[in-house]
Amino acid sequence: MSLLVSRLSLYSPWLSSVVRNRNSLALLLTHLSNQPLDSSRQPDRLVSISVFQGFPHTMSLSASRLLACLTWLVATLSLLAEASTPVVVNGRSYEVDTVITRDVCVIGGGGSGTYAAIRLSDLGKTVAVVERKSRLGGHTETYIDPATGAAVDIGVQLWHNTTVVRNFAARLNVSLVDISYSPTAITDYIDFRTGKIVTGYSPVEPSAADFVAYAEQLAKYPYLDNGFDLPDPIPSDLLLPFGDFVKKYSLQKMVGVIFGYGQGIGDLLSQPTLYVLKLVGLTILESLSTGFLTTALHDNSLIYEHATAILGKNVFLNSTILAVDRESPEGVKVLIKEPTGLTLIRSQKLVSAIPPKLNNLRGWDLSETEKGLFGQFSNGAYFTGLLRETGIPDNVSITNTRNDTLYNLPVLPAVYTMGQTGVPGLVSVFYGSPSPLPIAQVKEAILSDVKKLQIPGKGPSNPELAVFSAHVPFECTVPASAIKAGFYKKLNGLQGQRHTYYTGAAFQAQDSSLLWQFTEALLPNITGASGNHSRRGYA
């Protein structure tokens, strides 16, 4: 193409005229193609034509030759005209390959973004979903064991049994079942620093009264399951480090349960209580009583595979954001880089479903207010994977435990647990850190920990990771001082500003079921729907 353009540039003054008048040229071509050529009567008929003012010389050629030339020229000009379109985004000029228009552009194809796209589509809106990975689903990831064909979820393991969850799965034609646990015969409590069993340790089992005591605290804050719509002033207990909150309300026996369900939150005891109560809230307690859900085929990625099929060409995978322009009263411009070229998405509304960290928002036209808020977020890191050749018996699970820490919790970064998957020889691993870590460092630490394990029945150990995933950033938080100063009131004030709406864990919690619920509640604001939305929706 570049060589062709170079050659045509020799005739740039004339070519500009041709481009402006290519429709007239096409009409001439059509006229000539409809004229029969009688070669027996006029074999040498020549045509002299000065096509457009500015062409450097006249052409003298046979009608058949002229027809061939014009055919080539019209095809070439059409190709050039369609090859790129000049656009301006955030004051910068680009040549894009494709321009599309949608009602809503959704950035991020994880749980929140996919839910938003499907529901908006159901509500009659045209959508485009931009996702940097090769699939939708975000933290929901599934490994298919090549030897057995068995599916093993290494990300999102379960959902709450709620109306929103059941209806969304039904919409996507994915069957759900109550999750059933096959208790492992043995759980070993290991100090991963040494690889040895912690002598004399037995886990604390909370009683029904302990669960009730925790539930009573949660009941004080019913709004915590629905985003960060906090009262003013913020209740002081929500600002306490969770370790202090535990002591204040004698919740010591609940710490182990909360630590297990709150994986990825970082240093549990130092986090503001607000974040712990949101992550392990009333919905979790209800599900512990009534049961969780999973897919009937034990492949939670089916939710997102079916969603991808429904959304079809409106999903832009392996795509990165180059620029986001929200200044126009008419709507939004999102410039993305696909494997096949540059695409400009014009939309009336934008749904941001990605972690609002500044390094995730490069190319966005952020206001000073947005920069000031998003720049306050810090985050932990959560890593998951599957191991082979560990030597760990198939009936053994391992919990990282210490005998020299409060509540026997491991000091992060560290492994949380290693457990069986139902596939012989395949062991799950979950690893957490209060801050991001290089992936290579985490992998090396996990493999080293496996080699150090000294447990009964362990066989030869030459561990390798069959699959590994970094869930980073995970659990975006701000300090208690920022919460007290009204951070979340200001953050919620961004909803609807500059045509943009926000969903995702930073606006709710690291919980797919609650994220779908939060996004469902946001839909009337995005669509401008009236109060009849709930009759059409899942709430």
XYZ file of C-alpha atoms in Angstrom:
539
model
C 0.000 0.000 0.000
C 2.807 2.428 0.871
C 4.444 1.929 -2.553
C 1.125 2.572 -4.265
C 0.576 5.756 -2.295
C 4.106 6.876 -3.111
C 3.525 6.470 -6.829
C 0.167 8.200 -6.752
C 1.663 11.106 -4.837
C 3.530 12.118 -8.007
C 0.168 13.229 -9.303
C -1.088 14.681 -6.029
C -2.725 17.858 -7.460
C -4.636 15.836 -10.017
C -5.295 13.030 -7.564
C -6.959 15.435 -5.153
C -9.297 16.425 -7.967
C -9.987 12.773 -8.735
C -10.757 12.004 -5.106
C -13.170 14.935 -4.967
C -14.831 13.780 -8.178
C -14.533 10.002 -7.894
C -18.315 9.620 -8.135
C -18.244 11.342 -11.553
C -15.399 9.052 -12.553
C -17.437 6.045 -11.526
C -20.334 7.281 -13.680
C -17.972 7.618 -16.646
C -16.748 4.091 -16.036
C -20.314 2.797 -15.930
C -21.153 4.598 -19.190
C -18.112 3.199 -20.995
C -18.694 -0.309 -19.718
C -22.213 -0.202 -21.167
C -21.001 0.786 -24.671
C -20.415 -2.217 -26.973
C -17.018 -2.233 -28.642
C -17.187 -3.404 -32.268
C -13.584 -4.405 -32.920
C -14.338 -5.323 -36.528
C -15.530 -1.811 -37.375
C -13.389 0.363 -35.075
C -10.355 -1.698 -34.041
C -8.059 1.282 -33.681
C -10.457 3.857 -32.274
C -8.565 6.105 -29.871
C -9.937 8.310 -27.165
C -8.193 11.511 -26.134
C -9.321 12.717 -22.745
C -8.134 15.224 -20.213
C -9.902 13.722 -17.237
C -9.677 16.570 -14.752
C -8.152 19.963 -14.601
C -4.674 19.681 -13.166
C -3.723 16.343 -14.741
C -0.229 16.807 -16.231
C -1.075 15.540 -19.713
C -3.868 14.165 -21.846
C -4.316 10.447 -22.388
C -4.690 8.919 -25.833
C -5.668 5.267 -25.644
C -8.166 2.790 -26.933
C -11.575 2.629 -25.326
C -10.870 -0.854 -23.986
C -7.602 0.324 -22.478
C -9.327 3.386 -20.992
C -11.971 1.124 -19.468
C -9.310 -1.058 -17.856
C -7.423 1.950 -16.486
C -10.532 3.532 -15.079
C -11.563 0.242 -13.451
C -8.187 0.033 -11.710
C -8.303 3.686 -10.694
C -11.800 3.573 -9.189
C -10.987 0.380 -7.255
C -7.744 1.872 -5.972
C -9.343 5.127 -4.915
C -12.134 3.262 -3.138
C -9.557 1.214 -1.275
C -7.614 4.311 -0.305
C -10.759 6.129 0.761
C -11.773 3.230 3.014
C -8.295 2.420 4.329
C -8.192 5.149 6.934
C -10.213 7.993 8.329
C -8.686 11.055 9.963
C -10.010 11.722 13.472
C -9.043 13.944 16.369
C -9.155 12.558 19.914
C -7.999 14.635 22.877
C -6.545 17.188 20.463
C -4.365 14.640 18.683
C -4.841 13.476 15.089
C -5.077 9.797 14.196
C -5.724 7.800 11.039
C -8.172 5.080 12.051
C -9.193 1.998 10.120
C -12.734 1.737 11.447
C -15.278 4.077 13.002
C -18.317 2.635 14.776
C -21.162 4.211 16.723
C -22.826 2.658 19.760
C -25.136 3.846 22.505
C -22.721 2.699 25.214
C -19.045 1.783 25.217
C -18.030 -0.551 28.055
C -14.346 -0.553 28.960
C -13.396 -3.787 30.693
C -14.839 -7.216 30.008
C -14.628 -8.710 33.481
C -17.630 -9.644 35.586
C -18.993 -6.107 35.895
C -18.377 -5.056 32.300
C -19.826 -8.221 30.806
C -22.915 -7.991 32.985
C -23.397 -4.350 32.002
C -23.047 -5.140 28.299
C -25.539 -8.007 28.314
C -28.099 -6.125 30.349
C -27.779 -2.918 28.333
C -28.199 -4.948 25.170
C -31.320 -6.553 26.636
C -32.626 -3.071 27.404
C -32.328 -2.120 23.742
C -28.991 -0.323 23.783
C -26.217 -0.936 21.283
C -22.923 -1.666 23.013
C -19.231 -2.165 22.418
C -17.062 -3.995 24.969
C -13.321 -3.322 24.989
C -11.158 -5.938 26.726
C -7.371 -6.143 26.761
C -7.293 -9.920 27.300
C -8.168 -12.597 24.772
C -11.402 -13.474 26.592
C -14.158 -12.018 28.719
C -14.449 -12.954 32.384
C -11.760 -11.099 34.304
C -11.016 -12.988 37.516
C -13.136 -15.930 36.354
C -10.665 -18.347 34.795
C -10.921 -22.055 34.110
C -8.238 -24.630 33.342
C -9.094 -27.664 31.233
C -6.902 -30.595 32.207
C -5.522 -32.064 28.968
C -5.300 -35.583 30.373
C -8.841 -35.896 31.718
C -10.735 -33.029 30.097
C -11.871 -31.954 33.565
C -12.543 -28.267 34.188
C -10.957 -26.612 37.220
C -11.837 -23.029 38.169
C -8.755 -21.126 39.311
C -10.416 -17.743 39.769
C -14.009 -17.139 40.831
C -15.132 -20.345 42.521
C -18.744 -19.664 43.474
C -21.712 -17.308 43.440
C -24.371 -16.371 45.951
C -27.833 -17.843 45.540
C -29.553 -14.569 44.663
C -32.155 -13.520 42.130
C -29.634 -11.490 40.140
C -27.245 -14.446 39.875
C -29.923 -16.983 38.934
C -31.513 -14.726 36.325
C -28.192 -13.776 34.735
C -27.166 -17.419 34.424
C -30.570 -18.283 32.961
C -30.258 -15.421 30.461
C -26.967 -16.937 29.303
C -28.381 -20.476 29.263
C -25.931 -21.697 31.906
C -27.230 -24.168 34.479
C -26.316 -23.617 38.122
C -26.220 -26.126 40.966
C -25.642 -25.954 44.687
C -21.955 -26.281 45.357
C -20.991 -29.447 47.186
C -17.765 -29.939 49.054
C -15.998 -33.249 49.256
C -14.212 -32.905 52.558
C -10.567 -33.803 52.363
C -9.506 -36.630 54.585
C -6.604 -34.591 55.936
C -5.830 -30.905 56.382
C -2.235 -30.177 57.335
C -1.378 -26.897 59.044
C 2.094 -25.984 57.853
C 4.497 -23.187 58.666
C 5.671 -22.394 55.147
C 8.873 -20.844 56.453
C 10.082 -24.309 57.432
C 7.723 -26.587 55.541
C 6.896 -28.407 58.763
C 3.608 -29.145 60.494
C 2.831 -26.690 63.307
C 3.065 -28.861 66.392
C 0.090 -28.841 68.737
C -2.042 -26.536 66.599
C -5.749 -27.079 66.120
C -7.932 -24.524 64.346
C -10.404 -22.421 66.287
C -13.967 -23.399 65.394
C -16.426 -20.513 65.819
C -19.731 -21.374 67.428
C -23.173 -20.343 66.245
C -23.035 -17.582 68.844
C -19.822 -16.263 67.272
C -21.491 -16.038 63.866
C -24.458 -14.272 65.439
C -22.154 -11.759 67.120
C -20.495 -10.956 63.801
C -23.862 -10.758 62.021
C -25.103 -8.300 64.637
C -22.247 -5.972 63.777
C -22.940 -6.302 60.051
C -26.617 -5.564 60.627
C -25.671 -2.080 61.815
C -24.556 -1.239 58.278
C -27.124 -2.676 55.818
C -25.902 -0.295 53.113
C -22.534 -2.055 52.813
C -23.832 -4.645 50.338
C -24.711 -1.832 47.905
C -21.578 0.056 47.039
C -20.009 2.748 49.204
C -23.060 4.916 49.839
C -21.868 5.815 53.319
C -23.515 8.115 55.857
C -21.971 11.388 56.944
C -20.305 11.285 59.362
C -18.781 7.848 58.797
C -19.413 5.524 61.768
C -16.181 5.471 63.741
C -16.137 1.676 64.024
C -15.803 1.391 60.246
C -12.584 3.390 60.426
C -10.927 1.190 63.055
C -8.163 -1.207 62.011
C -9.968 -4.524 61.825
C -7.774 -6.005 64.542
C -9.039 -3.335 66.944
C -12.630 -3.937 65.831
C -12.210 -7.660 66.563
C -11.001 -6.954 70.088
C -13.705 -4.350 70.741
C -16.520 -6.786 69.936
C -14.830 -10.063 71.002
C -14.842 -11.539 67.508
C -11.548 -13.400 67.876
C -13.011 -16.781 66.964
C -14.288 -15.384 63.650
C -10.892 -14.207 62.417
C -9.934 -17.526 60.808
C -13.190 -17.711 58.836
C -12.922 -14.086 57.738
C -9.282 -14.530 56.738
C -10.211 -17.556 54.629
C -13.058 -15.827 52.787
C -11.221 -12.520 52.584
C -8.201 -13.744 50.656
C -6.568 -10.988 48.633
C -7.432 -8.175 51.039
C -3.829 -7.861 52.181
C -3.009 -7.403 55.859
C -6.411 -8.264 57.301
C -5.894 -6.910 60.804
C -4.592 -3.507 59.693
C -7.237 -2.837 57.034
C -9.988 -0.332 57.873
C -12.948 -2.341 59.124
C -15.089 -0.925 56.314
C -13.319 -3.055 53.718
C -13.472 -6.265 55.728
C -17.194 -5.926 56.419
C -17.838 -5.273 52.734
C -15.800 -8.260 51.572
C -17.131 -10.694 54.183
C -20.594 -9.274 54.714
C -24.150 -10.374 55.356
C -24.487 -11.983 51.937
C -21.490 -14.213 52.665
C -22.976 -15.240 56.007
C -26.318 -16.019 54.372
C -24.584 -18.115 51.707
C -22.637 -20.002 54.379
C -26.023 -20.976 55.757
C -28.011 -21.560 52.558
C -25.212 -22.653 50.216
C -23.314 -21.219 47.270
C -23.838 -21.846 43.556
C -21.544 -22.986 40.781
C -22.095 -24.117 37.194
C -23.475 -27.592 36.652
C -20.430 -28.428 34.527
C -18.063 -26.953 37.148
C -16.768 -24.518 34.556
C -17.600 -20.980 35.630
C -16.088 -19.528 32.466
C -19.158 -20.772 30.590
C -20.951 -17.637 31.806
C -18.537 -15.478 29.841
C -18.165 -17.760 26.845
C -21.921 -17.624 26.340
C -21.918 -13.861 26.856
C -19.202 -13.504 24.221
C -21.286 -15.483 21.753
C -24.333 -13.291 22.406
C -22.433 -10.013 22.079
C -20.605 -11.237 18.971
C -18.848 -8.575 16.924
C -19.527 -6.025 19.655
C -16.700 -7.531 21.723
C -13.235 -6.157 21.001
C -10.697 -8.551 22.520
C -6.923 -8.109 22.679
C -7.566 -4.376 22.489
C -5.843 -1.535 24.295
C -7.122 1.951 24.998
C -5.141 4.674 23.251
C -7.347 7.643 24.057
C -10.657 8.481 25.717
C -12.294 11.844 24.979
C -15.388 12.804 27.002
C -15.415 16.570 26.485
C -18.011 16.822 23.746
C -21.636 17.456 24.765
C -22.573 14.905 22.124
C -20.834 11.995 23.809
C -17.631 10.006 24.014
C -14.830 9.010 21.679
C -12.784 5.925 22.558
C -9.784 5.093 20.394
C -8.597 1.497 20.662
C -5.813 -0.507 19.129
C -6.924 -3.907 17.890
C -4.663 -6.570 16.377
C -6.040 -5.502 12.974
C -5.645 -1.743 13.379
C -7.135 1.326 15.013
C -10.852 1.640 15.750
C -12.736 4.703 16.942
C -15.841 4.026 19.010
C -18.310 6.895 19.258
C -20.893 6.497 22.000
C -23.368 8.502 24.022
C -22.307 6.928 27.326
C -19.224 5.250 28.739
C -19.170 2.509 31.380
C -15.798 2.084 33.058
C -15.492 -1.409 34.536
C -11.746 -1.500 35.150
C -9.789 -0.790 38.346
C -9.538 3.022 38.501
C -5.796 3.149 39.038
C -3.948 5.913 37.227
C -1.693 3.475 35.378
C -4.844 1.803 34.016
C -6.171 5.109 32.711
C -3.384 6.250 30.420
C -4.842 8.098 27.446
C -7.972 9.126 29.343
C -8.863 12.803 29.528
C -8.906 12.746 33.323
C -10.026 15.845 35.175
C -8.059 17.112 38.149
C -10.806 15.765 40.409
C -10.559 12.310 38.844
C -6.778 12.305 39.107
C -6.967 13.376 42.733
C -9.391 10.600 43.661
C -8.006 7.727 41.613
C -4.470 8.577 42.678
C -5.324 7.752 46.296
C -6.037 4.080 45.648
C -3.574 1.431 46.733
C -4.122 -2.267 46.216
C -3.107 -5.749 47.150
C -2.265 -8.660 44.886
C -3.825 -12.101 44.626
C -2.313 -14.979 42.682
C -3.844 -18.326 41.790
C -2.583 -21.380 39.985
C -2.478 -25.130 39.596
C 0.551 -27.277 40.392
C 1.716 -30.635 39.088
C 4.316 -33.082 40.380
C 4.095 -31.759 43.936
C 4.231 -35.111 45.682
C 1.318 -33.973 47.868
C -1.118 -36.867 48.382
C -4.473 -36.461 46.673
C -6.328 -36.572 50.003
C -4.360 -33.725 51.629
C -4.970 -29.983 51.731
C -2.551 -27.524 53.312
C -3.165 -24.275 55.194
C -0.339 -21.836 55.895
C -0.228 -21.400 59.669
C 2.130 -19.919 62.236
C 2.452 -20.419 65.975
C 4.092 -17.060 66.650
C 1.521 -14.624 65.205
C -1.806 -13.251 66.364
C -4.593 -15.704 65.447
C -1.913 -17.912 63.831
C -2.199 -15.978 60.553
C 0.648 -16.147 58.029
C 2.567 -12.960 57.335
C 2.039 -11.886 53.738
C 3.322 -12.151 51.070
C 2.783 -15.870 51.392
C 0.751 -18.859 50.294
C -2.742 -18.983 51.768
C -3.606 -22.571 50.948
C -2.831 -25.497 48.694
C -5.655 -27.904 48.016
C -6.937 -30.760 45.958
C -8.982 -30.144 42.836
C -10.623 -33.492 42.209
C -8.128 -34.154 39.413
C -5.412 -36.586 40.542
C -2.024 -34.931 40.807
C -3.385 -31.414 40.269
C -3.087 -29.076 43.273
C -4.542 -25.568 43.582
C -2.517 -22.763 45.137
C -3.590 -19.327 46.387
C -1.031 -16.654 47.225
C -1.493 -13.138 48.585
C 0.499 -9.962 49.026
C -0.354 -6.558 50.539
C 1.209 -4.926 47.469
C 2.015 -5.918 43.876
C 4.938 -8.285 43.298
C 6.777 -9.413 40.156
C 5.111 -12.538 38.786
C 8.441 -14.356 38.480
C 9.113 -13.764 42.181
C 5.742 -15.213 43.184
C 6.162 -18.284 40.990
C 9.616 -18.935 42.396
C 8.338 -18.579 45.968
C 5.489 -21.039 45.365
C 7.717 -23.702 43.825
C 10.273 -23.274 46.597
C 7.553 -23.656 49.232
C 6.336 -26.908 47.691
C 9.819 -28.389 47.693
C 10.237 -27.520 51.391
C 7.016 -29.224 52.487
C 7.553 -31.997 54.990
C 4.263 -33.833 55.318
C 3.422 -37.494 55.823
C 2.981 -39.418 52.599
C 4.692 -36.856 50.394
C 6.176 -38.422 47.296
C 8.907 -37.231 44.933
C 8.522 -33.502 44.345
C 9.504 -31.764 41.151
C 6.765 -29.114 41.080
C 5.691 -27.115 38.074
C 2.876 -24.672 37.476
C 0.341 -25.996 34.991
C -1.328 -22.580 34.941
C -0.844 -19.335 36.845
C -2.820 -16.110 37.064
C -2.119 -12.732 38.649
C -5.222 -10.904 39.900
C -3.689 -7.463 40.124
C -4.771 -4.875 41.133
C -6.921 -6.554 43.774
C -8.957 -4.849 46.511
C -8.401 -1.141 45.869
C -8.475 0.770 49.153
C -7.734 4.191 50.639
C -6.591 5.043 54.191
C -9.095 5.531 56.998
C -8.274 9.237 57.042
C -9.428 9.566 53.421
C -12.613 7.623 54.127
C -13.359 9.929 57.056
C -12.732 12.989 54.869
C -15.496 11.944 52.456
C -13.515 10.089 49.800
C -16.416 7.868 48.781
C -18.913 10.699 48.634
C -16.604 12.415 46.168
C -16.016 9.167 44.270
C -19.745 8.499 43.937
C -20.122 12.071 42.708
C -18.296 11.044 39.532
C -21.212 8.837 38.455
C -22.779 10.340 35.345
C -20.239 13.126 35.033
C -18.779 13.567 31.536
C -21.064 10.815 30.157
C -19.289 8.248 32.361
C -20.534 5.623 34.815
C -18.352 3.432 36.998
C -18.697 -0.122 38.216
C -16.253 -2.742 39.433
C -14.737 -3.856 42.714
C -13.409 -0.409 43.674
C -17.030 0.770 43.749
C -18.435 -2.329 45.440
C -16.360 -5.369 46.528
C -14.311 -8.240 45.100
C -17.420 -10.379 44.754
C -18.925 -11.208 41.357
C -22.440 -11.684 42.697
C -22.437 -8.332 44.480
C -20.858 -6.654 41.458
C -23.690 -7.878 39.242
C -26.161 -6.578 41.830
C -24.420 -3.194 41.969
C -24.304 -2.931 38.179
C -27.978 -3.834 37.909
C -28.834 -0.965 40.256
C -26.728 1.401 38.131
C -28.526 0.596 34.867
C -31.409 3.102 35.230
C -28.871 5.902 35.549
C -27.054 4.759 32.418
C -30.184 4.315 30.329
C -32.202 7.164 31.789
C -34.964 4.632 32.452
C -37.934 5.422 34.650
C -39.028 3.561 37.740
C -40.276 0.560 35.757
C -36.707 -0.694 35.315
C -36.967 -3.314 38.058
C -39.834 -5.022 36.241
C -37.603 -5.510 33.218
C -34.457 -6.262 35.142
C -33.110 -8.833 37.543
C -33.470 -7.036 40.847
